[in-house]
JSON list of C-alpha atoms in Angstrom, two decimals:
[
{"chain": "V", "resi": 730, "resn": "MET", "atom": "CA", "xyz": [-8.28, -40.67, -66.94]},
{"chain": "V", "resi": 731, "resn": "GLU", "atom": "CA", "xyz": [-5.03, -39.78, -65.23]},
{"chain": "V", "resi": 732, "resn": "LEU", "atom": "CA", "xyz": [-5.09, -38.64, -61.61]},
{"chain": "V", "resi": 733, "resn": "ASN", "atom": "CA", "xyz": [-2.32, -36.43, -60.33]},
{"chain": "V", "resi": 734, "resn": "PRO", "atom": "CA", "xyz": [-1.60, -36.18, -56.61]},
{"chain": "V", "resi": 735, "resn": "THR", "atom": "CA", "xyz": [-2.01, -32.79, -54.98]},
{"chain": "V", "resi": 736, "resn": "GLU", "atom": "CA", "xyz": [1.10, -31.31, -53.42]},
{"chain": "V", "resi": 737, "resn": "PHE", "atom": "CA", "xyz": [0.55, -29.17, -50.34]},
{"chain": "V", "resi": 738, "resn": "MET", "atom": "CA", "xyz": [3.25, -26.52, -50.03]},
{"chain": "V", "resi": 739, "resn": "GLU", "atom": "CA", "xyz": [2.18, -25.03, -46.67]},
{"chain": "V", "resi": 740, "resn": "GLY", "atom": "CA", "xyz": [0.28, -26.88, -43.99]},
{"chain": "V", "resi": 741, "resn": "VAL", "atom": "CA", "xyz": [-1.16, -30.37, -43.78]},
{"chain": "V", "resi": 742, "resn": "PRO", "atom": "CA", "xyz": [-4.49, -31.38, -45.33]},
{"chain": "V", "resi": 743, "resn": "ILE", "atom": "CA", "xyz": [-7.40, -32.73, -43.32]},
{"chain": "V", "resi": 744, "resn": "ASP", "atom": "CA", "xyz": [-7.60, -36.49, -43.88]},
{"chain": "V", "resi": 745, "resn": "GLY", "atom": "CA", "xyz": [-11.06, -36.94, -42.40]},
{"chain": "V", "resi": 746, "resn": "TYR", "atom": "CA", "xyz": [-13.50, -36.06, -39.66]},
{"chain": "V", "resi": 747, "resn": "GLY", "atom": "CA", "xyz": [-16.31, -37.65, -37.69]},
{"chain": "V", "resi": 748, "resn": "THR", "atom": "CA", "xyz": [-18.40, -37.14, -34.62]},
{"chain": "V", "resi": 749, "resn": "GLY", "atom": "CA", "xyz": [-16.18, -35.25, -32.20]},
{"chain": "V", "resi": 750, "resn": "PHE", "atom": "CA", "xyz": [-12.85, -35.60, -34.05]},
{"chain": "V", "resi": 751, "resn": "PHE", "atom": "CA", "xyz": [-10.68, -34.50, -36.98]},
{"chain": "V", "resi": 752, "resn": "ARG", "atom": "CA", "xyz": [-7.85, -36.52, -38.55]},
{"chain": "V", "resi": 753, "resn": "VAL", "atom": "CA", "xyz": [-4.98, -34.36, -39.82]},
{"chain": "V", "resi": 754, "resn": "GLY", "atom": "CA", "xyz": [-1.67, -35.71, -41.04]},
{"chain": "V", "resi": 755, "resn": "GLY", "atom": "CA", "xyz": [-2.68, -39.18, -39.87]},
{"chain": "V", "resi": 756, "resn": "GLU", "atom": "CA", "xyz": [-3.26, -38.02, -36.28]},
{"chain": "V", "resi": 757, "resn": "VAL", "atom": "CA", "xyz": [-6.67, -37.92, -34.63]},
{"chain": "V", "resi": 758, "resn": "HIS", "atom": "CA", "xyz": [-7.55, -34.72, -32.75]},
{"chain": "V", "resi": 759, "resn": "GLU", "atom": "CA", "xyz": [-10.62, -34.78, -30.55]},
{"chain": "V", "resi": 760, "resn": "GLY", "atom": "CA", "xyz": [-12.65, -31.64, -30.02]},
{"chain": "V", "resi": 761, "resn": "ALA", "atom": "CA", "xyz": [-12.28, -28.24, -31.65]},
{"chain": "V", "resi": 762, "resn": "MET", "atom": "CA", "xyz": [-9.07, -27.54, -33.51]},
{"chain": "V", "resi": 763, "resn": "LEU", "atom": "CA", "xyz": [-7.18, -24.71, -35.09]},
{"chain": "V", "resi": 764, "resn": "LEU", "atom": "CA", "xyz": [-5.09, -25.24, -38.23]},
{"chain": "V", "resi": 765, "resn": "LEU", "atom": "CA", "xyz": [-2.53, -22.60, -39.11]},
{"chain": "V", "resi": 766, "resn": "PRO", "atom": "CA", "xyz": [0.56, -22.69, -41.33]},
{"chain": "V", "resi": 767, "resn": "SER", "atom": "CA", "xyz": [2.58, -22.91, -38.10]},
{"chain": "V", "resi": 768, "resn": "GLY", "atom": "CA", "xyz": [0.80, -26.05, -36.86]},
{"chain": "V", "resi": 769, "resn": "ARG", "atom": "CA", "xyz": [-2.30, -27.72, -35.42]},
{"chain": "V", "resi": 770, "resn": "PHE", "atom": "CA", "xyz": [-3.67, -26.76, -32.05]},
{"chain": "V", "resi": 771, "resn": "ALA", "atom": "CA", "xyz": [-6.60, -27.40, -29.75]},
{"chain": "V", "resi": 772, "resn": "TRP", "atom": "CA", "xyz": [-9.05, -24.49, -29.97]},
{"chain": "V", "resi": 773, "resn": "SER", "atom": "CA", "xyz": [-11.32, -23.29, -27.19]},
{"chain": "V", "resi": 774, "resn": "GLY", "atom": "CA", "xyz": [-13.90, -22.02, -29.67]},
{"chain": "V", "resi": 775, "resn": "PHE", "atom": "CA", "xyz": [-14.31, -18.43, -30.84]},
{"chain": "V", "resi": 776, "resn": "ASP", "atom": "CA", "xyz": [-11.03, -17.37, -29.22]},
{"chain": "V", "resi": 777, "resn": "ALA", "atom": "CA", "xyz": [-9.54, -14.88, -31.69]},
{"chain": "V", "resi": 778, "resn": "ALA", "atom": "CA", "xyz": [-6.17, -14.43, -29.91]},
{"chain": "V", "resi": 779, "resn": "PRO", "atom": "CA", "xyz": [-4.27, -17.35, -31.54]},
{"chain": "V", "resi": 780, "resn": "ILE", "atom": "CA", "xyz": [-5.67, -16.43, -34.94]},
{"chain": "V", "resi": 781, "resn": "LEU", "atom": "CA", "xyz": [-4.71, -12.78, -34.55]},
{"chain": "V", "resi": 782, "resn": "ALA", "atom": "CA", "xyz": [-1.20, -13.86, -33.56]},
{"chain": "V", "resi": 783, "resn": "ALA", "atom": "CA", "xyz": [-0.92, -15.60, -36.96]},
{"chain": "V", "resi": 784, "resn": "ARG", "atom": "CA", "xyz": [-2.31, -12.70, -39.03]},
{"chain": "V", "resi": 785, "resn": "ASP", "atom": "CA", "xyz": [0.96, -12.36, -40.97]},
{"chain": "V", "resi": 786, "resn": "GLN", "atom": "CA", "xyz": [0.65, -16.00, -42.13]},
{"chain": "V", "resi": 787, "resn": "ILE", "atom": "CA", "xyz": [-2.97, -16.11, -43.31]},
{"chain": "V", "resi": 788, "resn": "ASP", "atom": "CA", "xyz": [-5.32, -14.17, -45.56]},
{"chain": "V", "resi": 789, "resn": "ILE", "atom": "CA", "xyz": [-8.47, -16.23, -45.09]},
{"chain": "V", "resi": 790, "resn": "MET", "atom": "CA", "xyz": [-9.79, -17.99, -42.00]},
{"chain": "V", "resi": 791, "resn": "LEU", "atom": "CA", "xyz": [-12.42, -20.69, -42.41]},
{"chain": "V", "resi": 792, "resn": "ILE", "atom": "CA", "xyz": [-14.64, -21.11, -39.38]},
{"chain": "V", "resi": 793, "resn": "GLY", "atom": "CA", "xyz": [-16.34, -24.50, -39.09]},
{"chain": "V", "resi": 794, "resn": "THR", "atom": "CA", "xyz": [-19.40, -24.07, -36.89]},
{"chain": "V", "resi": 795, "resn": "GLY", "atom": "CA", "xyz": [-20.08, -27.75, -36.21]},
{"chain": "V", "resi": 796, "resn": "PRO", "atom": "CA", "xyz": [-22.57, -30.03, -37.95]},
{"chain": "V", "resi": 797, "resn": "GLU", "atom": "CA", "xyz": [-24.59, -27.11, -39.32]},
{"chain": "V", "resi": 798, "resn": "MET", "atom": "CA", "xyz": [-23.87, -23.58, -40.47]},
{"chain": "V", "resi": 799, "resn": "THR", "atom": "CA", "xyz": [-24.61, -21.10, -37.69]},
{"chain": "V", "resi": 800, "resn": "HIS", "atom": "CA", "xyz": [-23.71, -17.49, -37.02]},
{"chain": "V", "resi": 801, "resn": "ILE", "atom": "CA", "xyz": [-20.40, -16.77, -35.34]},
{"chain": "V", "resi": 802, "resn": "PRO", "atom": "CA", "xyz": [-20.11, -14.23, -32.51]},
{"chain": "V", "resi": 803, "resn": "ARG", "atom": "CA", "xyz": [-20.01, -10.66, -33.79]},
{"chain": "V", "resi": 804, "resn": "ASP", "atom": "CA", "xyz": [-17.02, -9.61, -31.65]},
{"chain": "V", "resi": 805, "resn": "PHE", "atom": "CA", "xyz": [-15.03, -12.60, -32.94]},
{"chain": "V", "resi": 806, "resn": "ARG", "atom": "CA", "xyz": [-15.76, -11.72, -36.58]},
{"chain": "V", "resi": 807, "resn": "ASP", "atom": "CA", "xyz": [-15.07, -8.02, -35.96]},
{"chain": "V", "resi": 808, "resn": "ALA", "atom": "CA", "xyz": [-11.66, -8.77, -34.40]},
{"chain": "V", "resi": 809, "resn": "LEU", "atom": "CA", "xyz": [-10.60, -10.81, -37.44]},
{"chain": "V", "resi": 810, "resn": "ASP", "atom": "CA", "xyz": [-12.00, -8.24, -39.88]},
{"chain": "V", "resi": 811, "resn": "GLU", "atom": "CA", "xyz": [-10.12, -5.42, -38.13]},
{"chain": "V", "resi": 812, "resn": "ALA", "atom": "CA", "xyz": [-6.89, -7.45, -38.45]},
{"chain": "V", "resi": 813, "resn": "GLY", "atom": "CA", "xyz": [-7.44, -7.80, -42.21]},
{"chain": "V", "resi": 814, "resn": "ILE", "atom": "CA", "xyz": [-8.21, -11.51, -42.08]},
{"chain": "V", "resi": 815, "resn": "GLY", "atom": "CA", "xyz": [-11.03, -12.65, -44.36]},
{"chain": "V", "resi": 816, "resn": "VAL", "atom": "CA", "xyz": [-13.64, -14.76, -42.55]},
{"chain": "V", "resi": 817, "resn": "GLU", "atom": "CA", "xyz": [-15.81, -17.47, -44.07]},
{"chain": "V", "resi": 818, "resn": "SER", "atom": "CA", "xyz": [-18.08, -19.46, -41.78]},
{"chain": "V", "resi": 819, "resn": "MET", "atom": "CA", "xyz": [-19.67, -22.76, -42.77]},
{"chain": "V", "resi": 820, "resn": "ALA", "atom": "CA", "xyz": [-20.52, -26.19, -41.40]},
{"chain": "V", "resi": 821, "resn": "SER", "atom": "CA", "xyz": [-17.33, -27.97, -40.30]},
{"chain": "V", "resi": 822, "resn": "GLY", "atom": "CA", "xyz": [-17.55, -30.71, -42.95]},
{"chain": "V", "resi": 823, "resn": "GLN", "atom": "CA", "xyz": [-17.72, -28.11, -45.69]},
{"chain": "V", "resi": 824, "resn": "GLY", "atom": "CA", "xyz": [-14.92, -26.20, -43.96]},
{"chain": "V", "resi": 825, "resn": "CYS", "atom": "CA", "xyz": [-12.66, -29.28, -44.06]},
{"chain": "V", "resi": 826, "resn": "ARG", "atom": "CA", "xyz": [-13.23, -29.77, -47.78]},
{"chain": "V", "resi": 827, "resn": "THR", "atom": "CA", "xyz": [-12.80, -26.06, -48.58]},
{"chain": "V", "resi": 828, "resn": "TYR", "atom": "CA", "xyz": [-9.61, -25.93, -46.49]},
{"chain": "V", "resi": 829, "resn": "ASN", "atom": "CA", "xyz": [-8.08, -28.79, -48.48]},
{"chain": "V", "resi": 830, "resn": "VAL", "atom": "CA", "xyz": [-8.97, -27.19, -51.83]},
{"chain": "V", "resi": 831, "resn": "LEU", "atom": "CA", "xyz": [-7.54, -23.80, -50.89]},
{"chain": "V", "resi": 832, "resn": "LEU", "atom": "CA", "xyz": [-4.47, -25.37, -49.30]},
{"chain": "V", "resi": 833, "resn": "GLY", "atom": "CA", "xyz": [-3.88, -27.31, -52.52]},
{"chain": "V", "resi": 834, "resn": "GLU", "atom": "CA", "xyz": [-4.04, -24.03, -54.44]},
{"chain": "V", "resi": 835, "resn": "GLY", "atom": "CA", "xyz": [-1.27, -22.64, -52.26]},
{"chain": "V", "resi": 836, "resn": "ARG", "atom": "CA", "xyz": [-3.52, -20.08, -50.55]},
{"chain": "V", "resi": 837, "resn": "ARG", "atom": "CA", "xyz": [-2.59, -18.55, -47.18]},
{"chain": "V", "resi": 838, "resn": "ILE", "atom": "CA", "xyz": [-5.38, -20.29, -45.30]},
{"chain": "V", "resi": 839, "resn": "GLY", "atom": "CA", "xyz": [-6.28, -21.23, -41.75]},
{"chain": "V", "resi": 840, "resn": "ALA", "atom": "CA", "xyz": [-9.21, -23.12, -40.28]},
{"chain": "V", "resi": 841, "resn": "ALA", "atom": "CA", "xyz": [-10.87, -23.08, -36.87]},
{"chain": "V", "resi": 842, "resn": "LEU", "atom": "CA", "xyz": [-13.21, -26.05, -36.61]},
{"chain": "V", "resi": 843, "resn": "LEU", "atom": "CA", "xyz": [-15.81, -27.05, -34.05]},
{"chain": "V", "resi": 844, "resn": "PRO", "atom": "CA", "xyz": [-16.49, -30.79, -34.03]},
{"chain": "V", "resi": 845, "resn": "THR", "atom": "CA", "xyz": [-19.40, -32.29, -35.91]}
]
């Protein structure tokens, strides 16, 4: 079997995650984080403003809700929906994996992740 490396055209893949942190591009980020094509940022959790500011760069926003899948606040989801940004919520571990797959496909993707 021959393995071919994945090339990421936009953004940086998530290297790993653990209790309270995410590792992206070899750097450890503690707490919640926001990944957009323009960079990686700390995220205060369910703050739509920085995501809405990037609406021209993304089509789909993955929301990692922590160690388990939970509902996201209705006003947060509504704000993203009204801006034309698709929203998919899931446990943060699943969100990390999904982000990497979609990023590898060249999709216009962002992720907002609460720590596990």
